[in-house]
PDB file of C-alpha atoms in Angstrom:
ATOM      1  CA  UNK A  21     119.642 119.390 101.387  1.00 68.00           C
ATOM      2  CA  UNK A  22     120.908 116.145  99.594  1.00 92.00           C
ATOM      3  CA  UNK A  23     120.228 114.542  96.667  1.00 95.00           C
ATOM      4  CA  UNK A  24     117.452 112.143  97.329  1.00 96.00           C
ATOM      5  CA  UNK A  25     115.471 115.138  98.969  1.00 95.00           C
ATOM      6  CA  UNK A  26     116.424 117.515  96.127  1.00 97.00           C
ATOM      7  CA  UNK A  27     114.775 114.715  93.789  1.00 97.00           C
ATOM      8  CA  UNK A  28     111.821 114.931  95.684  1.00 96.00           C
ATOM      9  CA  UNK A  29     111.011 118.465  95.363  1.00 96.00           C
ATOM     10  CA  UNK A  30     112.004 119.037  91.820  1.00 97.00           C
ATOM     11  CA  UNK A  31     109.457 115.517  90.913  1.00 97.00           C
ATOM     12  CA  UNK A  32     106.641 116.731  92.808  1.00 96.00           C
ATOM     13  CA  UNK A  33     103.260 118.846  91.614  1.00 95.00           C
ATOM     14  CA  UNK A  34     105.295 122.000  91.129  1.00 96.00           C
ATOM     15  CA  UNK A  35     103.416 124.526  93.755  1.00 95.00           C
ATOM     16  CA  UNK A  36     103.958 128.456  93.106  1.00 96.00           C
ATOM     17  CA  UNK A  37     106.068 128.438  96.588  1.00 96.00           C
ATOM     18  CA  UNK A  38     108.395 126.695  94.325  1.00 96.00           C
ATOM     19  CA  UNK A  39     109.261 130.056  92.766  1.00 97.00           C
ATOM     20  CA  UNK A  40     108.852 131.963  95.649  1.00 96.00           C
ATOM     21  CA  UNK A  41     112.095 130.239  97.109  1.00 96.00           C
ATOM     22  CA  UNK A  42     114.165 129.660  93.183  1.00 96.00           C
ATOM     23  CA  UNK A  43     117.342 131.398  94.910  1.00 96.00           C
ATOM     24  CA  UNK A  44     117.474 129.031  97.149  1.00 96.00           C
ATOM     25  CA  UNK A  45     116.789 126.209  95.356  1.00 96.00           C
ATOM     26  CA  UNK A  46     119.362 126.188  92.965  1.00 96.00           C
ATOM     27  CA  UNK A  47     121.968 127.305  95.417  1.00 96.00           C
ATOM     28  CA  UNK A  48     121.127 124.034  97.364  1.00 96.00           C
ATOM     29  CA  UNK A  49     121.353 122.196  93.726  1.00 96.00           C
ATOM     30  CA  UNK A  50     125.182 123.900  92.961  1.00 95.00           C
ATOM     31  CA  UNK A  51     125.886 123.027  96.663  1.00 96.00           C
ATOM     32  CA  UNK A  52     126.179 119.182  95.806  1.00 96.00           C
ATOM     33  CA  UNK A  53     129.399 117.844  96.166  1.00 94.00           C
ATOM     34  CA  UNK A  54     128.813 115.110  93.241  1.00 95.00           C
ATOM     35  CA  UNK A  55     129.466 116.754  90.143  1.00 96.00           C
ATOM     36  CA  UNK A  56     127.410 115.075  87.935  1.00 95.00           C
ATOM     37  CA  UNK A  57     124.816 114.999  89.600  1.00 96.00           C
ATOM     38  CA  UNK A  58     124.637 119.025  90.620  1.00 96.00           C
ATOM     39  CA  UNK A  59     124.902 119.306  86.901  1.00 97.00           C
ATOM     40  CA  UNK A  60     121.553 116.992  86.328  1.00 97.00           C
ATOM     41  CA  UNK A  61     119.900 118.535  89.064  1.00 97.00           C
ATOM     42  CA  UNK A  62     121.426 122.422  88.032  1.00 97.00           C
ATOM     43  CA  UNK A  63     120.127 122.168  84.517  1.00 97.00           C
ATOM     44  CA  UNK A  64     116.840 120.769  85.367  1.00 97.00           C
ATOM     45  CA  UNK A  65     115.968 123.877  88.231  1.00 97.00           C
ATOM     46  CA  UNK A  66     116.529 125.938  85.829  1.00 96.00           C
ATOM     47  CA  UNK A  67     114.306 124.593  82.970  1.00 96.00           C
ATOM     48  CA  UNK A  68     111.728 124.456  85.494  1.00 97.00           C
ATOM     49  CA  UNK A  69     111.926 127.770  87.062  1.00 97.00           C
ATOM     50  CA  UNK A  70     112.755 129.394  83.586  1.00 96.00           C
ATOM     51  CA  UNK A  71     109.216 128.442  82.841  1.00 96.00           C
ATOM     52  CA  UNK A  72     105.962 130.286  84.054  1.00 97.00           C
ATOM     53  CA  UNK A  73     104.488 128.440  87.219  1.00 97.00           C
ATOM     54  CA  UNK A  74     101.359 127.778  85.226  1.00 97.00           C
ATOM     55  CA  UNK A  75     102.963 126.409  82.616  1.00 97.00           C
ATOM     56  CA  UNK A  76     105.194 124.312  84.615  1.00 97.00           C
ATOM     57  CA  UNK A  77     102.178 123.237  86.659  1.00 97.00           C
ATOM     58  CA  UNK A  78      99.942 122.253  83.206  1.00 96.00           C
ATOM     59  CA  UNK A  79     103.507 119.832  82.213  1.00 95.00           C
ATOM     60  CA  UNK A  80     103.365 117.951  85.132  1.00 96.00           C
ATOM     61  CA  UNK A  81      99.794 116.729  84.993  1.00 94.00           C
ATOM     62  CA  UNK A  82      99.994 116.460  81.259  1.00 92.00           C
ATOM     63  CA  UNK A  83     103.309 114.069  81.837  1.00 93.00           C
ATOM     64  CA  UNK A  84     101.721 112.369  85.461  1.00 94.00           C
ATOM     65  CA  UNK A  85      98.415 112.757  85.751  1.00 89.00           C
ATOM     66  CA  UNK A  86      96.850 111.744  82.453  1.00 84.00           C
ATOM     67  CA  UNK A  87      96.913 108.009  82.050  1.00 79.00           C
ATOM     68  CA  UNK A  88      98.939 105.159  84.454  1.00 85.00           C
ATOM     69  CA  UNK A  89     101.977 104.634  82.487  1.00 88.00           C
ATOM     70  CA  UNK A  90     103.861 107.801  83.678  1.00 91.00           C
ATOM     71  CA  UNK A  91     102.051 107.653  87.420  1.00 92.00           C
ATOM     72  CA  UNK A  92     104.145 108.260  90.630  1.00 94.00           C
ATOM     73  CA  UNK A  93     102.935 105.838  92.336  1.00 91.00           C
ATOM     74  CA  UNK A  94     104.761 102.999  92.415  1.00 88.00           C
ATOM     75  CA  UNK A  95     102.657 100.173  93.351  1.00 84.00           C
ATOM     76  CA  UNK A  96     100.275 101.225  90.497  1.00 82.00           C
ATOM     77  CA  UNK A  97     103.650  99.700  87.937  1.00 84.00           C
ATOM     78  CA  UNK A  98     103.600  96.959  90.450  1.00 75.00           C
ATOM     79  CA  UNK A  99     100.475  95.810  91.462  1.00 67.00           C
ATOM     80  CA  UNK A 100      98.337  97.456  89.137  1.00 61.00           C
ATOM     81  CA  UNK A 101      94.803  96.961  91.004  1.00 70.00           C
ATOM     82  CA  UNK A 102      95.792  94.084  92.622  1.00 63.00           C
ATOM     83  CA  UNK A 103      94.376  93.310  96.129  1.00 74.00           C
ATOM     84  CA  UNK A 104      98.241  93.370  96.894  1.00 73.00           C
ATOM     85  CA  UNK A 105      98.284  97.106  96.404  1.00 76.00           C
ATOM     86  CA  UNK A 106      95.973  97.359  99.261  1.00 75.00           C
ATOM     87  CA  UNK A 107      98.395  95.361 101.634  1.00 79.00           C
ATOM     88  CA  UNK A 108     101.549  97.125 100.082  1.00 78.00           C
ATOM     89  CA  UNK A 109     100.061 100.354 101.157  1.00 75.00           C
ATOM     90  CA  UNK A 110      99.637  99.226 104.358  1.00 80.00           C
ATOM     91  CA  UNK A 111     103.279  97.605 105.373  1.00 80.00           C
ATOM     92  CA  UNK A 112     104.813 100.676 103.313  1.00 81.00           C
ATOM     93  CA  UNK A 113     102.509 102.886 106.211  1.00 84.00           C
ATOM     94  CA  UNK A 114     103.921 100.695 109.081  1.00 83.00           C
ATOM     95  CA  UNK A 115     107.486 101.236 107.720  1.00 81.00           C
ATOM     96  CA  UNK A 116     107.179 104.993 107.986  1.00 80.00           C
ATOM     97  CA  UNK A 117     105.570 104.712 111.367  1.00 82.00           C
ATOM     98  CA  UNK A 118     108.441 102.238 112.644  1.00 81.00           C
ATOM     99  CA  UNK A 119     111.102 104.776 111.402  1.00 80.00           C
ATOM    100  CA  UNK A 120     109.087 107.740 113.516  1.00 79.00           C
ATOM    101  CA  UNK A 121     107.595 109.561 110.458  1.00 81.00           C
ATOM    102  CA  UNK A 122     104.074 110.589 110.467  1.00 78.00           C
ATOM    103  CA  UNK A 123     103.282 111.650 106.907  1.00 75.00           C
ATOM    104  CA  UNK A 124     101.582 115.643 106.500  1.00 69.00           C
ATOM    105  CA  UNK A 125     100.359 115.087 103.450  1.00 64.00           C
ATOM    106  CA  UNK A 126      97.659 113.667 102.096  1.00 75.00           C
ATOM    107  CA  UNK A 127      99.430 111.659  99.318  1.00 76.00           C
ATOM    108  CA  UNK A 128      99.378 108.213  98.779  1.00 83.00           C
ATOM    109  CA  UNK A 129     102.609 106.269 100.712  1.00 86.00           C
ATOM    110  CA  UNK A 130     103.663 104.400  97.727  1.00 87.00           C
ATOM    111  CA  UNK A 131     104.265 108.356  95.987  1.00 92.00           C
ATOM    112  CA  UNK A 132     107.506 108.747  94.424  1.00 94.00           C
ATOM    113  CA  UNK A 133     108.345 112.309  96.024  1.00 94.00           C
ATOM    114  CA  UNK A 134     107.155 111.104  99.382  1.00 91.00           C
ATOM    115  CA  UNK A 135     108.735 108.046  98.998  1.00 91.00           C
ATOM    116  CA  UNK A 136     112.273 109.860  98.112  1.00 95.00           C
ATOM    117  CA  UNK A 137     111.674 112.515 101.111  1.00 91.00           C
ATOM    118  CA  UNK A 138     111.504 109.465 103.197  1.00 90.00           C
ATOM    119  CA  UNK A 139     114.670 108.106 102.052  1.00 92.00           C
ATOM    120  CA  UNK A 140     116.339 111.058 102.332  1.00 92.00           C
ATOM    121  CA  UNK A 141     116.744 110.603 106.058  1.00 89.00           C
ATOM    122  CA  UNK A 142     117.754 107.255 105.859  1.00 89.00           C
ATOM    123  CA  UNK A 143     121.717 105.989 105.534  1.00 91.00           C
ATOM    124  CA  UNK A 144     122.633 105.903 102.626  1.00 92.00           C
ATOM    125  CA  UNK A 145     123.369 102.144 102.564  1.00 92.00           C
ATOM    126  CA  UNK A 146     119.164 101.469 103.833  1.00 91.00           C
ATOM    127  CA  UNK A 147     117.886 104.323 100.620  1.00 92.00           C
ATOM    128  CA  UNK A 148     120.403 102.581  98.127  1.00 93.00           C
ATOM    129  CA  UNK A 149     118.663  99.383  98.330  1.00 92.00           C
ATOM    130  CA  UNK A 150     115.091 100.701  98.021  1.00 90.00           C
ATOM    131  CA  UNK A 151     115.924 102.423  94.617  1.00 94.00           C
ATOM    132  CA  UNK A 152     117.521  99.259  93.549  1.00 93.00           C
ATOM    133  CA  UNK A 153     114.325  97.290  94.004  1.00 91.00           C
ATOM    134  CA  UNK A 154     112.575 100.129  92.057  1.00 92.00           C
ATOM    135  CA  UNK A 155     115.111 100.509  89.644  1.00 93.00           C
ATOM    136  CA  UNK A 156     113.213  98.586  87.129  1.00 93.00           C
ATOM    137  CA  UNK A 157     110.098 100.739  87.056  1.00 93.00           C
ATOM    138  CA  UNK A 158     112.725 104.196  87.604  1.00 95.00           C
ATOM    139  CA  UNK A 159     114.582 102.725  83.998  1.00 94.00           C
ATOM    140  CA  UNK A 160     110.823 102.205  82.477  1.00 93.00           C
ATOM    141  CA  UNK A 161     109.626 105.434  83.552  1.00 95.00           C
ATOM    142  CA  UNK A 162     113.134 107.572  82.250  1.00 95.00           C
ATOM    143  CA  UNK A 163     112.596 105.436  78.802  1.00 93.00           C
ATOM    144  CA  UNK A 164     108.604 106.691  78.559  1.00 93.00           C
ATOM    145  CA  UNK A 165     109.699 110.120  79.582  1.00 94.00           C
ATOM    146  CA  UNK A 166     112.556 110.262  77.504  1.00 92.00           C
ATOM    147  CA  UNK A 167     110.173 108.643  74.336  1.00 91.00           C
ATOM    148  CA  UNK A 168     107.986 112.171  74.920  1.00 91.00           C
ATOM    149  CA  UNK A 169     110.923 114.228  75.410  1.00 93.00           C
ATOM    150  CA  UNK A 170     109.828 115.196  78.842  1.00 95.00           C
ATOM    151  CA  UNK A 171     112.905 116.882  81.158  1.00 96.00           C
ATOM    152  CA  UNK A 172     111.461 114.546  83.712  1.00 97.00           C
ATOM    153  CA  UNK A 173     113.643 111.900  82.201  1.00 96.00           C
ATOM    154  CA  UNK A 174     116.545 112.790  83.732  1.00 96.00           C
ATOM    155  CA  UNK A 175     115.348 112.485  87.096  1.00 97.00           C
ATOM    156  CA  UNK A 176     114.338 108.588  86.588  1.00 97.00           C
ATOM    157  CA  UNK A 177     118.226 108.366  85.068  1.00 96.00           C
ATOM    158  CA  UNK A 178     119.970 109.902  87.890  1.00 97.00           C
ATOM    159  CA  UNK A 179     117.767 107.840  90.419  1.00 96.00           C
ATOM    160  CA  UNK A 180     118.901 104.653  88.524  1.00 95.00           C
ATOM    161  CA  UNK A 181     122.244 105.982  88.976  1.00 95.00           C
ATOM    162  CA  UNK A 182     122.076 106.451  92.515  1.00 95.00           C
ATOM    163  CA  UNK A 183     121.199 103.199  93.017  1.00 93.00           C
ATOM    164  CA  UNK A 184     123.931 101.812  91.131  1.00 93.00           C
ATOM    165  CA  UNK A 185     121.367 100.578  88.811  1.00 91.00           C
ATOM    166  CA  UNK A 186     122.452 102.311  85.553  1.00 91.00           C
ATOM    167  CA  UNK A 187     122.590  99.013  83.793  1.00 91.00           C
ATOM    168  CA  UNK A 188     118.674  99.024  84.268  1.00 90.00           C
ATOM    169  CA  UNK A 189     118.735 102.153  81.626  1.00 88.00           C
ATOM    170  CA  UNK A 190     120.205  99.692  79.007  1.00 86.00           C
ATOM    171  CA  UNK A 191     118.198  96.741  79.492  1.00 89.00           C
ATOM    172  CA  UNK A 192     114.932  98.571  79.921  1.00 83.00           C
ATOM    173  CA  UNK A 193     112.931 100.054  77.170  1.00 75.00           C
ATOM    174  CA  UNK A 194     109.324 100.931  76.452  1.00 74.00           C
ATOM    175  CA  UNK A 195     107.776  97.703  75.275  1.00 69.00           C
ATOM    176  CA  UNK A 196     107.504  97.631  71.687  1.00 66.00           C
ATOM    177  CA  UNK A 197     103.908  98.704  69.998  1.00 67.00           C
ATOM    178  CA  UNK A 198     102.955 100.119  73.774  1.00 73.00           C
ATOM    179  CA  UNK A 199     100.202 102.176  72.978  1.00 69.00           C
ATOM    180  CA  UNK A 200     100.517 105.368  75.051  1.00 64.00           C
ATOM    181  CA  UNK A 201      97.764 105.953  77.478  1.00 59.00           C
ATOM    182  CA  UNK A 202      97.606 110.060  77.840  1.00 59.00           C
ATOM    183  CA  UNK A 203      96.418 111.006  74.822  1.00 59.00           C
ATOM    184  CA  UNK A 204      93.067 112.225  73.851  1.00 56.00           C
ATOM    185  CA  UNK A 205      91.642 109.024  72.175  1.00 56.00           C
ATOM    186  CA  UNK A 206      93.071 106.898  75.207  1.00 54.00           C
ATOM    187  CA  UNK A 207      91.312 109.394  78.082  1.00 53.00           C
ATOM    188  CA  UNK A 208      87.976 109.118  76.197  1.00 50.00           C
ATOM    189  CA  UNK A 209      88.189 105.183  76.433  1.00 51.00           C
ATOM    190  CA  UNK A 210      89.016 104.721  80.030  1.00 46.00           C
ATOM    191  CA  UNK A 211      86.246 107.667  80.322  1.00 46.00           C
ATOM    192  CA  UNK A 212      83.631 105.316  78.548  1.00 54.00           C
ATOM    193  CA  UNK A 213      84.851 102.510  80.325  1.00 53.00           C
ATOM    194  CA  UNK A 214      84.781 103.794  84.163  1.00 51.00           C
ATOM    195  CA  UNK A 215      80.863 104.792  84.500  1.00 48.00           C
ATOM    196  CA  UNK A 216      78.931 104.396  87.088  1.00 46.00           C
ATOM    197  CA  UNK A 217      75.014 103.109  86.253  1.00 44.00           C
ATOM    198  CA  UNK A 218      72.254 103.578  88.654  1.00 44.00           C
ATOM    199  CA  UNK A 219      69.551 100.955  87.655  1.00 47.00           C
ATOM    200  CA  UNK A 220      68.219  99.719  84.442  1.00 44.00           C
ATOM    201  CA  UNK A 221      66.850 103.136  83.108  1.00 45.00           C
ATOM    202  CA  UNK A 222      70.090 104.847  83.695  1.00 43.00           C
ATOM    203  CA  UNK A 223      71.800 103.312  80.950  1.00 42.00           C
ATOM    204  CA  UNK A 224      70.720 106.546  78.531  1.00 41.00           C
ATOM    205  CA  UNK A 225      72.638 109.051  81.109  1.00 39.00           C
ATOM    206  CA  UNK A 226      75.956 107.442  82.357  1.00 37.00           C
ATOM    207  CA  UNK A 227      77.378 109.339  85.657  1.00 35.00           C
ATOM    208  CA  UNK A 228      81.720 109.821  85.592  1.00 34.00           C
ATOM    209  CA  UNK A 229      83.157 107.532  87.937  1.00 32.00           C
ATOM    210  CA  UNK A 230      84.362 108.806  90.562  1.00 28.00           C
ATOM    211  CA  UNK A 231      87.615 106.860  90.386  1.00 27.00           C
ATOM    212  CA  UNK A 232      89.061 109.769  88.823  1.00 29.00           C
ATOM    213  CA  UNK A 233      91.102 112.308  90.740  1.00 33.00           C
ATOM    214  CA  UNK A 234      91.618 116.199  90.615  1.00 32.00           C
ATOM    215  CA  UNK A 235      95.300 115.927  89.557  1.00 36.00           C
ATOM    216  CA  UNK A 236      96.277 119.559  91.291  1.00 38.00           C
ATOM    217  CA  UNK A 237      98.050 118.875  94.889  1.00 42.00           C
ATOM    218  CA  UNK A 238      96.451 121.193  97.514  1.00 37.00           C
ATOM    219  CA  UNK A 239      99.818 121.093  99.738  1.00 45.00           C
ATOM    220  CA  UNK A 240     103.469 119.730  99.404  1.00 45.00           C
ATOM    221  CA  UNK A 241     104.671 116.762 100.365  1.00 44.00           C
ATOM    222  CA  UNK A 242     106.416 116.644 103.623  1.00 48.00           C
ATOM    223  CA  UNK A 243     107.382 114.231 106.321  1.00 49.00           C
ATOM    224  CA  UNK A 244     107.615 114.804 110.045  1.00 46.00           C
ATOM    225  CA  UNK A 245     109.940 113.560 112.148  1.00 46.00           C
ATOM    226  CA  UNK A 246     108.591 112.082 115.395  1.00 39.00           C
TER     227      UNK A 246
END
């Protein structure tokens, strides 16, 4: 197992299966012939398996799935809602299907731990450049993670590394006065803000949008080979 895919496992929704195979896991992360990085990877296995699986599980949406800024999707840093993100999607689709992959899971294409799954089987020339042209929003995400001391930081680092991007870890820093968007008082606005009205005499009982999604991932990510 190399790097890129190692990456992809250890960022993604932690499932309980995760546990299940720990052994293995961390023998494939002291198995890495870089030293550094079967350090990073090393110490980060083992903060995550050292904690309960529900615990570990509650982190992950906490740090992902509550507000945009820390999302692992990648076109939502670049696009935003864009009618470009639409398009994106769909050349990033026809790139996996040119390279013979047919995705197995229902995740987005643009997702960071599909997206690194996908590199993982590429040379390592081809996967290089793709993390360069995302090193910006890797060195933005490892400065917001690192700003809530999440471990997660050091996976954004050691991507930005990998690309040979590290100088993107100096240059780029949380803008100053950002106002974070996960915490209580932030969820209630976008909550106000993203109703759905039926009619003029609905106005008294708003319905939730239905923009918002379950943040637990019903199966891993994975990529077959065709």
């Amino acid at each position: 197992m190399n790097t890129l895919k190692l990456i992809s496992v250890l960022l993604d929704y932690p499932q309980d299966a995760l546990w299940e195979h720990a052994a293995e896991l961390r023998s494939a992360c002291h198995e890495l012939p870089d030293e550094a990085q079967r350090a990073v990877l090393s110490g980060f296995a083992d903060v995550l398996l050292g904690q309960d699986s529900l615990v570990a599980q509650a982190r992950w949406i906490e740090t992902f799935d509550r507000g945009r800024a820390m999302s692992l999707l990648m076109f939502e840093h670049i696009h935003g809602e864009s009618r470009d993100r639409g398009q994106a999607m769909v050349d990033l689709l026809e790139n996996y299907q040119q390279k013979g992959y047919e995705l197995a899971s229902k995740e987005l294409p643009d997702y960071l731990p599909l997206l690194l799954e996908c590199l993982a089987l590429q040379e390592e020339a081809e996967a290089h450049e793709w993390l360069r042209h995302l090193a910006h929003i890797l060195a933005l995400l490892a400065s917001r993670a690192g700003q809530r001391d999440s471990p997660y930081a050091a996976m954004f680092r050691l991507l930005c590394e990998i690309a040979g991007a590290s100088h993107e870890l100096e240059t780029v820093r949380v803008p100053a006065g950002e106002v974070r968007d996960d915490t209580p008082e932030a969820m209630d606005a976008v909550w106000e803000e993203e109703q759905v009205r039926f009619g003029p005499e609905s106005t008294a009982e708003p319905c939730p949008s239905t923009r918002v999604r379950a943040p637990a991932r019903a199966e891993p990510v994975r990529i077959i080979g065709s």
